[in-house]
CSV table of C-alpha atoms in Angstrom, one decimal:
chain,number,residue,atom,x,y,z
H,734,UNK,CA,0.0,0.0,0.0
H,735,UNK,CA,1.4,3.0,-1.3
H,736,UNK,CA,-0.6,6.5,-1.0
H,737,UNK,CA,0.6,9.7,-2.5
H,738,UNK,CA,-1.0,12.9,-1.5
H,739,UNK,CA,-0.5,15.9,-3.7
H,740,UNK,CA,-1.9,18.8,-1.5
H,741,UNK,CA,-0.6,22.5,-0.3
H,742,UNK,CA,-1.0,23.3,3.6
H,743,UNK,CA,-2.8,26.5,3.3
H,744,UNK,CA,-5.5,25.0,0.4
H,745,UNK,CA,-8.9,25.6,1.7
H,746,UNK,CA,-10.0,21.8,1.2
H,747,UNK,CA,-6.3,19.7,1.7
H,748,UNK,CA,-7.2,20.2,5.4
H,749,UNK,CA,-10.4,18.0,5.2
H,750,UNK,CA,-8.5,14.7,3.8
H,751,UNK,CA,-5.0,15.6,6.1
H,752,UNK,CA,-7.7,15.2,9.1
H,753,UNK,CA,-9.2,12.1,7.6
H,754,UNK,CA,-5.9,10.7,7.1
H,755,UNK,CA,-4.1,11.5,10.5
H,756,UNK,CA,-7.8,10.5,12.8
H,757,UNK,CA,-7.4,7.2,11.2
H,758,UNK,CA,-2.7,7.3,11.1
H,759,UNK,CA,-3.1,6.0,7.6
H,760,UNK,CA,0.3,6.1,6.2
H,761,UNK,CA,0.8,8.6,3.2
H,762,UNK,CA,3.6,10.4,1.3
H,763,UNK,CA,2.7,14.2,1.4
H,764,UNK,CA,3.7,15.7,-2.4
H,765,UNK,CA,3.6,19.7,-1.5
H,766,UNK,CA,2.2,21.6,-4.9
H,767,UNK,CA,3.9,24.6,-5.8
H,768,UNK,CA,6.9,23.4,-6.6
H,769,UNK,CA,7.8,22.5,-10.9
H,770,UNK,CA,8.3,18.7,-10.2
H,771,UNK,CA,5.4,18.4,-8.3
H,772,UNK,CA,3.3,20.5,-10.1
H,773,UNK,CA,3.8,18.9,-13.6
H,774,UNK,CA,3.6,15.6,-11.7
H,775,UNK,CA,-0.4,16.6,-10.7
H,776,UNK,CA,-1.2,17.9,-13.6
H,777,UNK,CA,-1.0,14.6,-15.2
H,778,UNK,CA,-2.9,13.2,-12.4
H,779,UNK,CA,-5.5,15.3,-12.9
H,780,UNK,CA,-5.2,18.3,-15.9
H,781,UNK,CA,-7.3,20.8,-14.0
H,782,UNK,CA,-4.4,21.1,-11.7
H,783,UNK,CA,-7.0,21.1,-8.8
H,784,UNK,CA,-5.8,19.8,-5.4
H,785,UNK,CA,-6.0,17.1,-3.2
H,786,UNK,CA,-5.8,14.4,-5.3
H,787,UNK,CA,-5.0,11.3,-3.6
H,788,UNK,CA,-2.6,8.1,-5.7
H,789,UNK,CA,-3.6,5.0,-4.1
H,790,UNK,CA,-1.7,2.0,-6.2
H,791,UNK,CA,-1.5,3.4,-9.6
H,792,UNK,CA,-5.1,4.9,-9.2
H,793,UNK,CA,-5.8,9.1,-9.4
H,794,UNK,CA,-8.6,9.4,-6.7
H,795,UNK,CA,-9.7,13.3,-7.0
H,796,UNK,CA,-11.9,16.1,-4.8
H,797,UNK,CA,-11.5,15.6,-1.4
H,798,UNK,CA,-14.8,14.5,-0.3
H,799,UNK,CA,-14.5,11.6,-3.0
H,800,UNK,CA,-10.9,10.8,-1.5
H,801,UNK,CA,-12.2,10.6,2.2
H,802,UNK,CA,-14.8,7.7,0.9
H,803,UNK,CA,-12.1,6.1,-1.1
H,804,UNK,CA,-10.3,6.2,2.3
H,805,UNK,CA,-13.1,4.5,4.1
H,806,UNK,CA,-13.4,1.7,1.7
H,807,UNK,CA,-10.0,0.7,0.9
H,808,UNK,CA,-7.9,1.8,4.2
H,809,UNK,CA,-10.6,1.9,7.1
H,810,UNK,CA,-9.3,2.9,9.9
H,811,UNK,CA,-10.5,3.2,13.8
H,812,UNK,CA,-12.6,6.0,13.2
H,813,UNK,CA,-15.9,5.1,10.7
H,814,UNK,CA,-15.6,8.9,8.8
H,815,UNK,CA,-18.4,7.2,7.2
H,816,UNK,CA,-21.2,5.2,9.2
H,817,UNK,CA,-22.3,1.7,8.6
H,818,UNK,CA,-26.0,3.1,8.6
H,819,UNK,CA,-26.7,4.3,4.9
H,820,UNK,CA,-29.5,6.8,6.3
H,821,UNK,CA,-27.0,8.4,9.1
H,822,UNK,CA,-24.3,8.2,6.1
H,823,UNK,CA,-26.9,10.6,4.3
H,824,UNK,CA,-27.0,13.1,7.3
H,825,UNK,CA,-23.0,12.8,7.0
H,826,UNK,CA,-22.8,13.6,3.1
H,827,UNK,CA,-25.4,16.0,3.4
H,828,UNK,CA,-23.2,18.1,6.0
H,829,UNK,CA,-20.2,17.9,4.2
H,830,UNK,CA,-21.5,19.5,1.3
H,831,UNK,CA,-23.3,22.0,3.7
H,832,UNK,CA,-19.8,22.8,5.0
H,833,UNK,CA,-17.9,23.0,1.8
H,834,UNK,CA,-21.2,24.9,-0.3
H,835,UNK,CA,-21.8,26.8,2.2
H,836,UNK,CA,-19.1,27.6,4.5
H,837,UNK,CA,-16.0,27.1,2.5
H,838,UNK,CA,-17.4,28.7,-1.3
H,839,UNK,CA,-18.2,31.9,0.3
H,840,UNK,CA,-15.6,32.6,2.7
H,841,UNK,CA,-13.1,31.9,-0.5
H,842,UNK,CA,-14.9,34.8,-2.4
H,843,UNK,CA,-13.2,37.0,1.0
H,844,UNK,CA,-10.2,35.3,0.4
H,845,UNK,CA,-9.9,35.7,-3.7
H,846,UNK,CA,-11.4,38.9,-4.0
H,847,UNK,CA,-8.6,40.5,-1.4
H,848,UNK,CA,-6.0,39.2,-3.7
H,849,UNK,CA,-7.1,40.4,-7.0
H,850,UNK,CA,-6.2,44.3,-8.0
H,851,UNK,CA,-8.1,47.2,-6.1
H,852,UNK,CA,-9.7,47.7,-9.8
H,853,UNK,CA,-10.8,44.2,-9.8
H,854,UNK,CA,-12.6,43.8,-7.2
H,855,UNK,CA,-16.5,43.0,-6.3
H,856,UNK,CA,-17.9,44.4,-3.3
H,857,UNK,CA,-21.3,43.3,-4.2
H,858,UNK,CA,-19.9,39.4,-4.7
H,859,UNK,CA,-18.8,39.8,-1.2
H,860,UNK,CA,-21.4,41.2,0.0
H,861,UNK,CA,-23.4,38.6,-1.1
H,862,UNK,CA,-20.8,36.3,0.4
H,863,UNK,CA,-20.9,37.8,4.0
H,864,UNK,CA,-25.3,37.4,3.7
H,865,UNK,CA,-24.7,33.7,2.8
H,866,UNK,CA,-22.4,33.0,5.5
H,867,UNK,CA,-25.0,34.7,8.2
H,868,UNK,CA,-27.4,32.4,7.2
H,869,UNK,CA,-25.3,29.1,7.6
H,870,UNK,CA,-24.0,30.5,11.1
H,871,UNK,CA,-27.5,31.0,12.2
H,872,UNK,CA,-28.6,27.5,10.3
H,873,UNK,CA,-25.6,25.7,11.9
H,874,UNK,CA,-26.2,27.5,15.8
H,875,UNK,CA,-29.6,25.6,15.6
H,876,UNK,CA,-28.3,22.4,14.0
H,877,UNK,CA,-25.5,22.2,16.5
H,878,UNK,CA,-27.6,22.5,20.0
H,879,UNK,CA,-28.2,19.2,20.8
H,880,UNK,CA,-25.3,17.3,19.5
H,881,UNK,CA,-21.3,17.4,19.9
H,882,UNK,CA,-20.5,16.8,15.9
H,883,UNK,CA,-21.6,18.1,13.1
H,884,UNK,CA,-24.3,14.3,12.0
H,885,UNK,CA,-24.5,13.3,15.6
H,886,UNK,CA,-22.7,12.3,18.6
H,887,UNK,CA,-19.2,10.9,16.4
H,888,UNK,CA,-16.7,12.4,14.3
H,889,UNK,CA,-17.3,11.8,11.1
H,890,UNK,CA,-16.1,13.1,7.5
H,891,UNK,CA,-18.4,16.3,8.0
H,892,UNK,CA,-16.5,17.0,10.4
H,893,UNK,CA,-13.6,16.9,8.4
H,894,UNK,CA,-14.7,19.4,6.0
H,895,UNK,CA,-16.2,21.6,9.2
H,896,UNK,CA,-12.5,21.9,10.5
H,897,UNK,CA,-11.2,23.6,7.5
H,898,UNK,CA,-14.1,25.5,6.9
H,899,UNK,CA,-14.8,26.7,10.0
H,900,UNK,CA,-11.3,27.8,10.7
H,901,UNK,CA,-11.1,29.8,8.0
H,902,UNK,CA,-14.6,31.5,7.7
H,903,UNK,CA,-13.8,33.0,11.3
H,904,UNK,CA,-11.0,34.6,10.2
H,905,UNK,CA,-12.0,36.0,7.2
H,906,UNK,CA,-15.9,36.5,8.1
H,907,UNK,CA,-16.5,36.4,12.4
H,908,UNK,CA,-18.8,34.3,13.6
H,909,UNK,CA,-20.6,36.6,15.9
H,910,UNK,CA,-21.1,35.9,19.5
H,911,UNK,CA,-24.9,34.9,19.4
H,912,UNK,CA,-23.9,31.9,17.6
H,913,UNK,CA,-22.4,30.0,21.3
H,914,UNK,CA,-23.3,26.4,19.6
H,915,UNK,CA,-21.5,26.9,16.8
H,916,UNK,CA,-18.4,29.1,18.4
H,917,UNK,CA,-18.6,26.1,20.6
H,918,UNK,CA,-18.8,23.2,18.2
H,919,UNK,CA,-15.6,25.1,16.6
H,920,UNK,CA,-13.6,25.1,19.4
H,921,UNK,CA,-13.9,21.3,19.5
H,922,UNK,CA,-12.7,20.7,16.1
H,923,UNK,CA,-9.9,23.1,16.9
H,924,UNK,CA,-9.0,20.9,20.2
């Protein structure tokens, strides 16, 4: 068994399968992008040079909630990311597109539109951005009440893509005090 992970630490979504890998210490090489070799390498892997992409025996396993499944099939680990239970494995998928759609999407818009030119910018795209993520803190506050993770009482893969998404959202966009359940829920994954 021979995994290859071709993934940048400060990618918004390489976080979500690093967590998957090291809850369950499945062994991996780590392949930084960014560098020629590398980069050349994962753009034959996958030609939209888009990252993670996992190599698991000759095999190009892409997008990183596709790579956390691939995970829990071929190298299960300790920790069931995904349940036995297809219906609770619904709840899971379901939040794990929640956190990347809408958590992670909008807080990038922050992110991209402070690095393009002051001429290039679009207030009213991140404006729009800042409304979206108010709505998923409130949504999320109420979701989070009664439970410690994000589809129940275990950690599961949408918790893996709240990690990421919540750690970066707060810095870029706050989550305001009203929101205790979900400031709370975030210092968890933090922990």
């Amino acid at each position: 068994m021979s995994l290859v992970l071709y993934a940048h630490p400060f990618s918004s979504y390489c976080p979500k399968v690093l967590i998957a890998l090291y809850e369950n210490a499945t062994p991996f090489e780590w392949c930084v992008v960014g560098t020629p070799k590398v980069d050349v390498e994962l753009e034959a892997l996958w030609s939209f040079k888009r990252f993670p992409v996992l190599v698991d025996d000759g095999r190009a396993v892409r997008e990183s909630s596709i790579i956390i499944e691939h995970l829990a099939l071929r190298h299960p680990g300790p920790v069931l990311l995904l349940p036995d239970d297809p219906r609770v494995c619904l709840d899971v998928r379901f939040m794990d597109r929640f956190f990347d759609n809408y958590v992670m999407t909008p807080q990038g818009k922050f992110v991209y539109d402070a690095l393009r030119p002051a001429e290039r910018r679009d207030p009213y795209g991140v404006e729009e951005a800042g409304r979206l993520l108010d709505h998923a803190y409130r949504w999320l506050d109420i979701h989070l009440r009664d439970r410690e993770w994000a589809a129940g009482d275990t950690f599961t893969m949408a918790d893996c893509a709240a990690a990421p998404s919540l750690f970066y959202a707060d810095w870029t966009y706050p989550i305001a005090d009203e929101f205790a359940a979900l400031k709370a829920y975030r210092q968890r994954l933090l922990a």
